XYZ file of C-alpha atoms in Angstrom:
640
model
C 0.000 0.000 0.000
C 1.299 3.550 -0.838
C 1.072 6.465 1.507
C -1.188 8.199 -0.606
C -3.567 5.043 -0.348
C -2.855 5.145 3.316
C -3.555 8.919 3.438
C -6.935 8.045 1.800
C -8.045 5.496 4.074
C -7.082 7.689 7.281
C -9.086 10.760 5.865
C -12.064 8.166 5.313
C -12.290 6.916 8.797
C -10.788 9.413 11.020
C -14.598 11.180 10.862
C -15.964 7.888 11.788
C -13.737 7.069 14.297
C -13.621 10.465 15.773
C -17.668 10.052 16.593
C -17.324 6.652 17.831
C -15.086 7.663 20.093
C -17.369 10.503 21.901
C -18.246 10.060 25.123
C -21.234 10.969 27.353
C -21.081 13.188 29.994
C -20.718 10.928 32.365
C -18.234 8.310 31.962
C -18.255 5.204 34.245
C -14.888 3.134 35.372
C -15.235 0.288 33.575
C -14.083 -3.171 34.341
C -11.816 -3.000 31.880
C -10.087 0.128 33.884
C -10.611 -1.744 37.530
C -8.639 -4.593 35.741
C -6.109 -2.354 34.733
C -5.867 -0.836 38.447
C -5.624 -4.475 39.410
C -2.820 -5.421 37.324
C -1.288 -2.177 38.489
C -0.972 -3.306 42.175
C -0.372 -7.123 41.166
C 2.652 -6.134 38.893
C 4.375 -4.143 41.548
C 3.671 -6.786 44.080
C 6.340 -8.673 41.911
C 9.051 -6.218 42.081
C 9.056 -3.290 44.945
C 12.209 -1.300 46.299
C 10.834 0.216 49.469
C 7.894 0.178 51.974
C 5.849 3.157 50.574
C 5.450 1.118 47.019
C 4.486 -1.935 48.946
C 1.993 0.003 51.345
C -0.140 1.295 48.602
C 0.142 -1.603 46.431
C -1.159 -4.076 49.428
C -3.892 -1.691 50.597
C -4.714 -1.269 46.733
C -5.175 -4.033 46.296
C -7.496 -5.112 49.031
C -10.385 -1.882 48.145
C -10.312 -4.034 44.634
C -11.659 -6.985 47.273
C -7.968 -9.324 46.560
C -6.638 -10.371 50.203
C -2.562 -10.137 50.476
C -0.751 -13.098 51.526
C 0.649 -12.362 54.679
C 4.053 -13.567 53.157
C 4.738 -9.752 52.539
C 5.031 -9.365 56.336
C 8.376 -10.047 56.275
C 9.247 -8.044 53.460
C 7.632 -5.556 55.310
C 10.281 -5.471 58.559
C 13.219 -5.753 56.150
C 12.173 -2.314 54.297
C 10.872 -0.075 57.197
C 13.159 2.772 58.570
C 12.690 2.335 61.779
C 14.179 5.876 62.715
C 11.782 7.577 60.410
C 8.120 8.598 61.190
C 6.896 8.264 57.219
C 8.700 4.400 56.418
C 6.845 3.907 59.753
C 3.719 5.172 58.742
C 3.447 2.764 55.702
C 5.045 -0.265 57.435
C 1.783 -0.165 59.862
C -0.791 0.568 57.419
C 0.946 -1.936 54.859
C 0.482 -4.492 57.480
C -2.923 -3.562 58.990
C -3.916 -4.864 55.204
C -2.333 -8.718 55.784
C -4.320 -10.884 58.515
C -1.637 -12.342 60.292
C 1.179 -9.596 60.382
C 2.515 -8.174 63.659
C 4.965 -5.702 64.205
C 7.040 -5.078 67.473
C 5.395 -2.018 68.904
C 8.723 -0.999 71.293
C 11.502 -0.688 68.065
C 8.738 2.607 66.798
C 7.420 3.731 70.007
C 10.596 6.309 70.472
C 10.275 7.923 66.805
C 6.336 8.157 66.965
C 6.451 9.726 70.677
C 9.493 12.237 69.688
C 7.391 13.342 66.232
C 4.325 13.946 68.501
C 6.241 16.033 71.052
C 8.338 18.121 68.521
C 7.293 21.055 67.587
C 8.717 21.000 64.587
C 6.954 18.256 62.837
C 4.632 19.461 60.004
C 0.808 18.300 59.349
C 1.787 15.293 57.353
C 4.186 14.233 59.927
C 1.426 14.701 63.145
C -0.675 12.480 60.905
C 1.764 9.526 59.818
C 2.629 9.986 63.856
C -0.933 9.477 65.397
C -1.660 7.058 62.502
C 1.009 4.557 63.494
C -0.248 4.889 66.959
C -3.405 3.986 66.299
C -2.371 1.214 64.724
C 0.615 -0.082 66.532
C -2.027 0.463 69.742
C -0.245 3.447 71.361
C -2.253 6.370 73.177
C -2.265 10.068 71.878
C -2.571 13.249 73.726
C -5.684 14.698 71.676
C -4.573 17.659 73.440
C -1.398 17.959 72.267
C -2.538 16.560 68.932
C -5.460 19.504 68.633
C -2.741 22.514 69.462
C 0.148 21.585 66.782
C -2.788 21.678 64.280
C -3.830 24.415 65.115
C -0.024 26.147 65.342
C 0.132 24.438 61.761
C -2.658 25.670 60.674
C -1.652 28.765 61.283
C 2.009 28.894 58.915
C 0.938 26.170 56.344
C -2.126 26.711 54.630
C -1.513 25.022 51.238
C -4.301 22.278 50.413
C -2.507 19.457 51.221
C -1.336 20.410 54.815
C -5.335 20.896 55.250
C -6.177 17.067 53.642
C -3.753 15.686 56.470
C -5.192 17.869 58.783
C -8.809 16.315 57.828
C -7.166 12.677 57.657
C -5.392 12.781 61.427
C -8.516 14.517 62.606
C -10.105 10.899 62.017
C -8.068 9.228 63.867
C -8.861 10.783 66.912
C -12.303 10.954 69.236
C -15.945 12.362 67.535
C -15.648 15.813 68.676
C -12.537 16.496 67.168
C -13.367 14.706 64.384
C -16.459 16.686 63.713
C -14.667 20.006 64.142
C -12.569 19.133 60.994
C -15.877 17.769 59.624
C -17.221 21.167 59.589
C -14.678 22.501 57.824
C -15.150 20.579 55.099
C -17.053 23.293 52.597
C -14.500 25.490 53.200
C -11.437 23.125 51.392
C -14.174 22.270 48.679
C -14.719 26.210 47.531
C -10.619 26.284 47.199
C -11.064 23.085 44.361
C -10.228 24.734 40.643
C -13.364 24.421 38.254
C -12.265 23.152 34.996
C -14.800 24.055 32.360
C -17.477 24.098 34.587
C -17.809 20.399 34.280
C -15.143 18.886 36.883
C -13.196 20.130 40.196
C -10.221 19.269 41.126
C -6.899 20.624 43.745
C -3.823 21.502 42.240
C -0.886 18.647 42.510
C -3.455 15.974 40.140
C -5.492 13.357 41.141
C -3.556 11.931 43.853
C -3.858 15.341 45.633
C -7.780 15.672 44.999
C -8.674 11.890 45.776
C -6.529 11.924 49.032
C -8.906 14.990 49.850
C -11.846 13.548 48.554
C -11.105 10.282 50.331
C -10.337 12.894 53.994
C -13.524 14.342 53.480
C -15.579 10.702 53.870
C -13.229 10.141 56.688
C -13.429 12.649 58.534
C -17.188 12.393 58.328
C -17.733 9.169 58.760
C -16.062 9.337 61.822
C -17.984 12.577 62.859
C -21.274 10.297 62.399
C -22.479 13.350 60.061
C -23.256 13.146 56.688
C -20.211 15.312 54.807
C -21.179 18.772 53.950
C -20.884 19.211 50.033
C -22.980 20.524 47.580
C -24.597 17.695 45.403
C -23.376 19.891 42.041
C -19.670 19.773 43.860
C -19.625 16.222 44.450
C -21.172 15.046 41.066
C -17.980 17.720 39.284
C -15.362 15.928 41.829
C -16.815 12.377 40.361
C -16.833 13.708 36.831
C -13.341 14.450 37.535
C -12.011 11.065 38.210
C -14.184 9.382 36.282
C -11.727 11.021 33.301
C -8.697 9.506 35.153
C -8.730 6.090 33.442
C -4.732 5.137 34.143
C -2.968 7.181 36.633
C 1.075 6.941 37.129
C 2.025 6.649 40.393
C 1.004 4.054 42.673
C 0.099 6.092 45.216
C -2.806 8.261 42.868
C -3.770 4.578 41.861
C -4.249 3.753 45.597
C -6.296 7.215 46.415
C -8.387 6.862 43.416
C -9.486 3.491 43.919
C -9.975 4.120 47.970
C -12.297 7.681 46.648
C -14.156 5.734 44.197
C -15.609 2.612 46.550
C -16.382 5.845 48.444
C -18.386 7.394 45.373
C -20.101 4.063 44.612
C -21.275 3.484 48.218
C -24.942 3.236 47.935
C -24.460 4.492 52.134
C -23.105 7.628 50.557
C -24.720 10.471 48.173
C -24.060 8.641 45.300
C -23.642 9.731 41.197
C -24.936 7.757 38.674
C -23.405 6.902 35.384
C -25.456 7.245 32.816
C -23.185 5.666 29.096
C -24.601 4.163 25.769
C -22.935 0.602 25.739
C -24.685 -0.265 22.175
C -22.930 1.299 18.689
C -23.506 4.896 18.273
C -24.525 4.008 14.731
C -28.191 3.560 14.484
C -29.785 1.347 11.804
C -31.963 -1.400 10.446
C -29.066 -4.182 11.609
C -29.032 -2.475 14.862
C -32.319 -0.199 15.451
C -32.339 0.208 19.457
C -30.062 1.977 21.810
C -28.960 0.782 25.274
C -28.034 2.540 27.624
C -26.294 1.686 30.895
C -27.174 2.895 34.191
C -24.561 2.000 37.069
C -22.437 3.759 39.845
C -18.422 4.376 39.302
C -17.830 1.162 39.894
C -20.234 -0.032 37.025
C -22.383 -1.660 39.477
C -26.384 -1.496 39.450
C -27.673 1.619 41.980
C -31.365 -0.305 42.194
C -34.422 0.251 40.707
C -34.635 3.087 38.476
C -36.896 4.448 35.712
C -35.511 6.235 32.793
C -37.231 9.004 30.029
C -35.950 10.348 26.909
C -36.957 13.634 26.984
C -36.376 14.487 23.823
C -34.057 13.691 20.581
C -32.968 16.526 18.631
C -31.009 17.089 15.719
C -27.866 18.502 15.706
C -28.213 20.200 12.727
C -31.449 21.857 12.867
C -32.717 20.986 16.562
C -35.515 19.296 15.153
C -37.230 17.121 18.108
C -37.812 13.447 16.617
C -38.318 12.091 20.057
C -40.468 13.081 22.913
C -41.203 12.134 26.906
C -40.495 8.371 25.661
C -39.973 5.787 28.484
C -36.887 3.304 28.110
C -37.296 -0.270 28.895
C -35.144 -1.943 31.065
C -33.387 -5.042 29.593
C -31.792 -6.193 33.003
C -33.612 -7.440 36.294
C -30.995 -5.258 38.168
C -32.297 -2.340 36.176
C -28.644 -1.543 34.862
C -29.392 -1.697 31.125
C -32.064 -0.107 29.661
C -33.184 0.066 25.654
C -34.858 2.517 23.597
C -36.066 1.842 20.067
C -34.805 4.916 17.898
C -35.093 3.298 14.395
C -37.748 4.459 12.339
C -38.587 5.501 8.787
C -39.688 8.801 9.690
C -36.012 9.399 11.220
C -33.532 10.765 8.698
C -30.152 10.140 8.716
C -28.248 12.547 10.707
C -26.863 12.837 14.347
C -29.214 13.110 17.096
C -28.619 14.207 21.301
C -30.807 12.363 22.957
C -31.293 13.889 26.759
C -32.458 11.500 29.590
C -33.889 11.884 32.799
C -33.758 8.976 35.581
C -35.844 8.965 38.260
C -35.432 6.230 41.367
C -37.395 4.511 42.962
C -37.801 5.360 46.995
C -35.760 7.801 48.252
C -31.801 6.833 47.384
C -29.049 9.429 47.725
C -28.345 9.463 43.982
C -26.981 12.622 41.960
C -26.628 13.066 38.369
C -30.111 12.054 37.405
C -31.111 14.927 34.855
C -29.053 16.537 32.037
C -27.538 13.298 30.933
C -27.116 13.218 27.217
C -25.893 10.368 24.984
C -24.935 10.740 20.960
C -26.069 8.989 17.993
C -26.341 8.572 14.576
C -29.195 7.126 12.133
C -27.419 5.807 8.858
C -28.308 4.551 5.705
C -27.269 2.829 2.721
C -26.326 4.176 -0.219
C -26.406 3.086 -3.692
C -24.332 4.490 -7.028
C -26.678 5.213 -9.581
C -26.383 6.972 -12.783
C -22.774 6.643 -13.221
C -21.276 7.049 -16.704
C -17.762 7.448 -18.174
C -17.447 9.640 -20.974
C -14.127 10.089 -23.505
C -14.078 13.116 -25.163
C -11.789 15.892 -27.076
C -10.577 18.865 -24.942
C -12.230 20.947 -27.764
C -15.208 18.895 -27.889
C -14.920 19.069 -31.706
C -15.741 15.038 -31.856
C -18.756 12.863 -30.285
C -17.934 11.948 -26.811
C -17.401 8.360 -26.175
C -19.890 7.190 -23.225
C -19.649 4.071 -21.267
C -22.583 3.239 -18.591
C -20.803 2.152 -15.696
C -23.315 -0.449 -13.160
C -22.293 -1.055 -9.591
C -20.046 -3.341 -8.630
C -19.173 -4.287 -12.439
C -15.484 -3.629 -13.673
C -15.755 -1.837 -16.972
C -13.641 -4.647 -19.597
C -12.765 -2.252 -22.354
C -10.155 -0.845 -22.665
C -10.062 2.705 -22.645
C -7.421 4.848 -24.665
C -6.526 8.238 -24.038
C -3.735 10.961 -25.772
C -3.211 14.514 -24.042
C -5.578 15.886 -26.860
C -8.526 13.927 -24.509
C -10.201 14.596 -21.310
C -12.283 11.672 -19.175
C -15.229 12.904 -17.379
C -16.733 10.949 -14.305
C -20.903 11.431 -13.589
C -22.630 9.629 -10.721
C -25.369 9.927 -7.872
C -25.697 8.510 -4.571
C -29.118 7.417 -3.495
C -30.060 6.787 -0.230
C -31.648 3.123 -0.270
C -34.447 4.085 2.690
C -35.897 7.281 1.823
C -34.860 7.199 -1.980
C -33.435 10.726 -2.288
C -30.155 12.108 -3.997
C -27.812 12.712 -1.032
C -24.030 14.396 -1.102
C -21.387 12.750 1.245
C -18.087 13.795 3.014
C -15.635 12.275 0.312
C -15.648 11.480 -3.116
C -12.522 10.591 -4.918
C -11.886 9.257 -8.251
C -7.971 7.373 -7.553
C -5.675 6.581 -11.040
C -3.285 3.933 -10.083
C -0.426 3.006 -12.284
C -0.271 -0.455 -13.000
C 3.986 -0.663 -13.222
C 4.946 1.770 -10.723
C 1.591 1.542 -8.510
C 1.732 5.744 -7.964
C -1.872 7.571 -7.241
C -2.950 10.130 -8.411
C -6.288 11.097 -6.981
C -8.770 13.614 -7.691
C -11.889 15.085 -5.714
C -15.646 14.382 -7.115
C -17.089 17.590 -6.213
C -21.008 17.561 -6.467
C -23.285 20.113 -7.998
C -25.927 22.155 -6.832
C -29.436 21.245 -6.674
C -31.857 18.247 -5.107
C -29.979 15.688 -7.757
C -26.908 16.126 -6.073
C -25.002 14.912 -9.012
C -21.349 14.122 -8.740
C -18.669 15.296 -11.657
C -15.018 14.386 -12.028
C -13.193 16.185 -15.217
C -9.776 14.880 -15.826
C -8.025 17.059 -19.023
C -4.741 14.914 -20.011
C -2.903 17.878 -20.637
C -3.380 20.485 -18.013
C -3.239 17.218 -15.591
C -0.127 16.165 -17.164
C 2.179 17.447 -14.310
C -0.257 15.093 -12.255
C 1.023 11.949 -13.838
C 4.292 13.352 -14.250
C 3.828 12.691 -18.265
C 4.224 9.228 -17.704
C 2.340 7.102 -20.231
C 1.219 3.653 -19.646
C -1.913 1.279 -18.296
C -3.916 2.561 -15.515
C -6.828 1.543 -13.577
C -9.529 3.676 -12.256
C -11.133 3.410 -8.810
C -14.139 5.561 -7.234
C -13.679 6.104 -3.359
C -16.797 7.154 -1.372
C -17.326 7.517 2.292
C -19.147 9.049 4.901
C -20.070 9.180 8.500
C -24.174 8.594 7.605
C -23.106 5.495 4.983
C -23.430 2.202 6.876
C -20.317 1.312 4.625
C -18.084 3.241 2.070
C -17.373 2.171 -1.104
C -13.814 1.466 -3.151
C -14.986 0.467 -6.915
C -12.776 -0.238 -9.697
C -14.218 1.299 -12.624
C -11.600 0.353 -15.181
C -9.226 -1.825 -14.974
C -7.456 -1.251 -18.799
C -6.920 2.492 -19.321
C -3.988 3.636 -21.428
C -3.064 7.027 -21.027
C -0.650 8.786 -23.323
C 1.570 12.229 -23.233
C 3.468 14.126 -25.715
C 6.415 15.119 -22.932
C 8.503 12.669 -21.889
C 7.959 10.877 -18.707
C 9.356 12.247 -15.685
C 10.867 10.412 -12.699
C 8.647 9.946 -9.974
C 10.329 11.324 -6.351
C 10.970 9.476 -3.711
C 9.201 10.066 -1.088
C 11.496 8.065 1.684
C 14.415 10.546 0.980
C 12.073 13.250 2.858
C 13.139 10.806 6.076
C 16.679 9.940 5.534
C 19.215 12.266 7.769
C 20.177 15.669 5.665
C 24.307 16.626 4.927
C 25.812 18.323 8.510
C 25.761 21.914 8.403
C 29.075 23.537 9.041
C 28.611 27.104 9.721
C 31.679 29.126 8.519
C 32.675 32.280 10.219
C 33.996 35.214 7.782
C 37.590 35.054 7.599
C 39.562 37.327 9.439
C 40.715 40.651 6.735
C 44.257 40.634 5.607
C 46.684 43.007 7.536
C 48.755 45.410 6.411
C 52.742 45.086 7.217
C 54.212 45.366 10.531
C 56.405 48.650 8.711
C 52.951 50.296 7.694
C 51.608 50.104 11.437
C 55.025 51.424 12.638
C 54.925 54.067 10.432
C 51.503 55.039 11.164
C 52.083 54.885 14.689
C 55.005 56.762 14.808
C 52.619 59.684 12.924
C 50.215 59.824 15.716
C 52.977 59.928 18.146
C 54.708 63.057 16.481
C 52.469 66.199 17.766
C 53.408 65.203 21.335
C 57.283 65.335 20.223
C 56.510 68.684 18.461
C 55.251 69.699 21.792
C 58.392 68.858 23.663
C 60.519 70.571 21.066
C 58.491 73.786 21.330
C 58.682 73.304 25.078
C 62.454 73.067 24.981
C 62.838 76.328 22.281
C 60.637 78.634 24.886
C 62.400 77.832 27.834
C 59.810 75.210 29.438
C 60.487 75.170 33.592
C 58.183 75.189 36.381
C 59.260 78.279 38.312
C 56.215 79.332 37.550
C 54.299 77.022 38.875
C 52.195 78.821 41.783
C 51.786 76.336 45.042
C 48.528 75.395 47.203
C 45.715 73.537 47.090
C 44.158 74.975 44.430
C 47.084 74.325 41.890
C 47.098 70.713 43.399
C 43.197 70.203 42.701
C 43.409 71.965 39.287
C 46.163 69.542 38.066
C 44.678 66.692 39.697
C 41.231 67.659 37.964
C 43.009 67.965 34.404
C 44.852 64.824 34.586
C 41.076 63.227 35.647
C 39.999 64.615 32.311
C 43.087 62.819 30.256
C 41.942 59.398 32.464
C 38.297 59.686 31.176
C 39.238 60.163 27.862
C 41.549 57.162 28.205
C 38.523 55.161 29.601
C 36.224 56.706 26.919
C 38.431 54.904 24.177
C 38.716 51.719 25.968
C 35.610 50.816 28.387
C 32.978 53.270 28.261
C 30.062 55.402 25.531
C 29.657 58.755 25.129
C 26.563 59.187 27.546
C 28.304 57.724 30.041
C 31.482 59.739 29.654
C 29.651 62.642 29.301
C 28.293 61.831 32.403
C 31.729 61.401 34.242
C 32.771 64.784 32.376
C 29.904 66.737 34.187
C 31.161 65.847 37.162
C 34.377 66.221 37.117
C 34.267 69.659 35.031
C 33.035 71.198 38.918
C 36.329 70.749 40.717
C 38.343 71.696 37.440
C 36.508 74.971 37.121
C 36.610 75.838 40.460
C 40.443 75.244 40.592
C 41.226 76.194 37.296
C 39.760 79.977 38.301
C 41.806 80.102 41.311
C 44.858 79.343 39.713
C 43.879 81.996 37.302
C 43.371 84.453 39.727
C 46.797 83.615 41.303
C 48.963 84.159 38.133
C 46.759 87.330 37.526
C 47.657 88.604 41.272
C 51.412 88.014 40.744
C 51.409 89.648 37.321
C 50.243 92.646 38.724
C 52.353 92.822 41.776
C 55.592 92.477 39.413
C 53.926 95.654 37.184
């Protein structure tokens, strides 16, 4: 197959793919994605490197209902760190899991006692610390416990320091558990709103399900039912119902523990409403089921569901009305409703359903579900007709009546003084009208070098919808890259509404001819194959003139100082003259500042920032200079 083929086939059922692939709303964890969570935990079971990975894989692996051997128990004393408070943490919990694992409460009783004394420990420390206690069978100090909270509460605020806050809190007795209970609204208005559909807590899922997860705990052990807004919870479910493989074993272990949580018929629960039948409607398959189930993808009792309507999504026409599904299941988890009709035209429908329950079950998500589907038809090519005919139609056209799925046998002949012209229609079997789909290609495919070259079908306007390919051998030449030779013909249709899409050879003998000569087809791999190293090539350095030349030069800038000294020399240079003080001091000192800058100026620094230096230095230079001034003036005039 070439890659134009390949190109062909992609564009033909990306489209259909892309619509299978929609989901609902609501999107349930299926069994397939508690089996991957399973094999998850079971894989590292086989391999782990230190007590955290084995904590959350054994615990995982028991909310999926799989006991641990108790084997692991020794594994488990060989990895914990017995001098710190976290490797203790998940050595206790990882064997509260197994049914026959003790540890020796004495070798952790120091660490755990030091962590709840210091007053340096931070919120996920405090909890790993009165965790281990509780399990190792150590008392707490609820005291104690209550004020580092609240001192932590105080200089760590972030979201997570606030979950373990909410998780220690049930560890300890009711009241204090339902003082963290009642904060529980306040932690869900800090969740991000993503799209108005889903909440979640910055750091990912294994952040928001270990709060999710804090928030049943806490209330469970407050005996109150955990303040949340139904519209919250169902966005925090729609949330992890999206997570269907999560990295880290600990986010597998937090999202499994929230979602027996969320499926816990004790517990407000939100229902899962997904289509489980083909989204393509049709006579083969006319009905469309729909599941009902928790997270889990367990039944949530009984339950009556309503299509309240089914409109279409390109005019909103309502085909569908207040129509009661029928359930399919005795545990009222799959329901059906008939959608195939005659009076339905193809097209893609939303169908909206409404559940109600029966008695008075803590279930959420029971209006505004929608599901997707599509009623398709089959198609049949009618009318289709090859014609041969001059470019300037001077001669009869050639016509050849072309019947579905017959291969044309004779052979066609064609010079670049000829044009072929493709006509068909597509009817739609059910309704029997003209219809237009998404593509329509007509594909010549050389029969020596098997290259395609493939043109669109582009339909006309008007109820017949007819169909009209126009192929001109000369101002298409460049197309076939002049090369002459047998070809076949092939017409390519397909759409999202066809129940199937069609590939059928017209002609299988065409012999196209061209005046040029035949040029070499390119090869496409060569666009893959690594390209010749770029050496970038600085610009070579410009040729200098002789050392002589830059001696003589130099010696030319050099020679107004010499004619200075020899003028100095013929007037008698001395420095009798030369008045004494401070102010002669600071003048000369100023001056020879000036010569520095100017030095600097050439070497380091612009002119704004020399001009800058100038300014400042031009103060103490006039201020001298006119003093010195105003000496040799003084003298002059004592000597007249």
């Amino acid at each position: 197959m070439t890659s134009t083929s390949f190109m062909m086939i992609i564009f033909m059922i990306l489209p259909i793919f892309s619509w299978c692939a929609t989901s609902t709303v609501a999107a349930n964890l299926s069994p397939a994605n508690l089996d991957g969570l399973k094999a998850q935990f079971q894989t590292a079971m086989k391999s782990f490197s230190d007590v955290a990975s084995l904590h959350y894989t054994l615990a995982g692996i028991k909310e999926l209902g799989v006991q641990p051997p108790d084997s692991f128990c020794n594994d488990i004393k060989k990895l914990v760190d017995k001098s710190n408070i976290e490797s203790i943490y998940h050595a206790t919990e990882a064997a509260k899991t197994l049914a026959n694992c003790k540890l020796p409460v004495e070798d952790y009783r120091s660490v755990v006692t030091s962590t709840l004394q210091s007053d340096k420990s931070t919120t996920s420390e405090v909890y790993y610390a009165v965790s281990s206690s509780v399990n190792l069978g150590l008392t707490v100090d609820e005291a104690s416990i209550e004020k580092r909270l609240n001192a932590l509460a105080k200089t760590d605020d972030s979201i997570l320091s606030q979950g373990y806050a909410l998780l220690t809190g049930a560890q300890l007795s009711q009241p204090v558990a339902k003082f963290y209970a009642d904060t529980v609204n306040d932690l869900v208005q800090q969740a991000d709103e993503i799209d108005g559909r889903t909440l979640q807590y910055e750091g990912g899922v294994g952040t928001t399900a270990l709060l999710v997860s804090a928030f049943y705990e806490v209330a469970e052990k407050a005996g109150a039912a955990m303040k949340i807004d139904p519209k919250q919870l169902h966005k925090f479910a729609s949330y992890f119902s999206t997570k269907r493989h999560v990295a880290t074993l600990r986010s597998a272990y937090y999202l499994t523990k929230v979602f027996k949580y969320l499926s816990d018929n004790k517990n407000t629960m939100p229902v899962v409403v997904t289509r489980v039948s083909p989204s393509a409607i049709s006579a083969q398959n006319p009905s469309v089921l729909v599941s009902v189930s928790n997270l889990l993808g367990q039944p949530v009792g009984e339950i009556s569901v309503v299509a309240e309507s089914a409109k279409r999504k390109d005019d909103g026409v309502v085909v569908i009305s207040k129509q009661k599904l029928t359930s399919k299941a005795s545990d009222f988890s799959v329901f059906e409703l008939p959608f195939y009709d005659t009076k339905i035209p193809r097209g893609f429908y939303t169908i909206h359903l409404t559940l109600t329950p029966r008695g008075d079950g803590k279930l959420i998500g029971l209006t505004d579900n929608t599901i997707d589907v599509k009623v398709t038809s089959e198609g049949a090519i009618e009318n289709a007709e090859l014609s041969v005919s001059d470019r300037d139609n001077t001669a009869q056209a050639k016509t050849y009546k072309l019947t579905y799925p017959n291969v044309q046998s004779e052979k066609l002949e064609l010079d670049y003084h000829q044009k072929l012209v493709l006509k068909f229609q597509i009817k739609d079997k059910r309704t029997g009208e003209f219809i237009r789909v998404q593509q329509a290609f007509l594909r010549f495919t050389n029969k020596k070098s098997n290259k395609e070259i493939i043109y669109l079908a582009e339909a006309t306007d008007g109820s017949n919808s007819q169909y009209k390919v126009e192929v001109d051998l000369q101002t298409n030449a460049n197309d076939f890259r002049h090369q002459s030779g047998a070809y076949n013909a092939a017409l390519i249709l397909g759409d999202q509404l066809l129940q199937n899409a069609y590939e059928w050879k017209l002609n299988d003998n065409i012999q196209l001819s061209f005046h040029e000569d035949s040029q070499a087809d390119k090869n496409h791999q060569n666009l893959y194959v690594p390209r010749p190293e770029i050496v970038h090539q600085f610009r070579l350095d410009e040729v200098r003139p002789p050392t002589i030349v830059s001696l003589v030069f130099s010696a030319l800038t050099l020679l107004p100082l010499l004619i200075l000294f020899i003028l100095w020399i013929k007037l008698g240079f001395n420095l009798s003259g030369l008045p004494l003080g401070l102010s002669p001091l600071g003048f000369h000192i100023s001056h020879g500042a000036v010569f520095a800058l100017m030095f600097f100026y050439w070497k380091y620094l612009d002119m704004f920032q020399t001009i800058r230096y100038l300014a400042l230095i031009s103060i103490p230079l006039f201020i001298f200079g006119h003093r010195v001034l105003a000496t040799l003036a003084a003298r002059r005039e004592k000597k007249a």
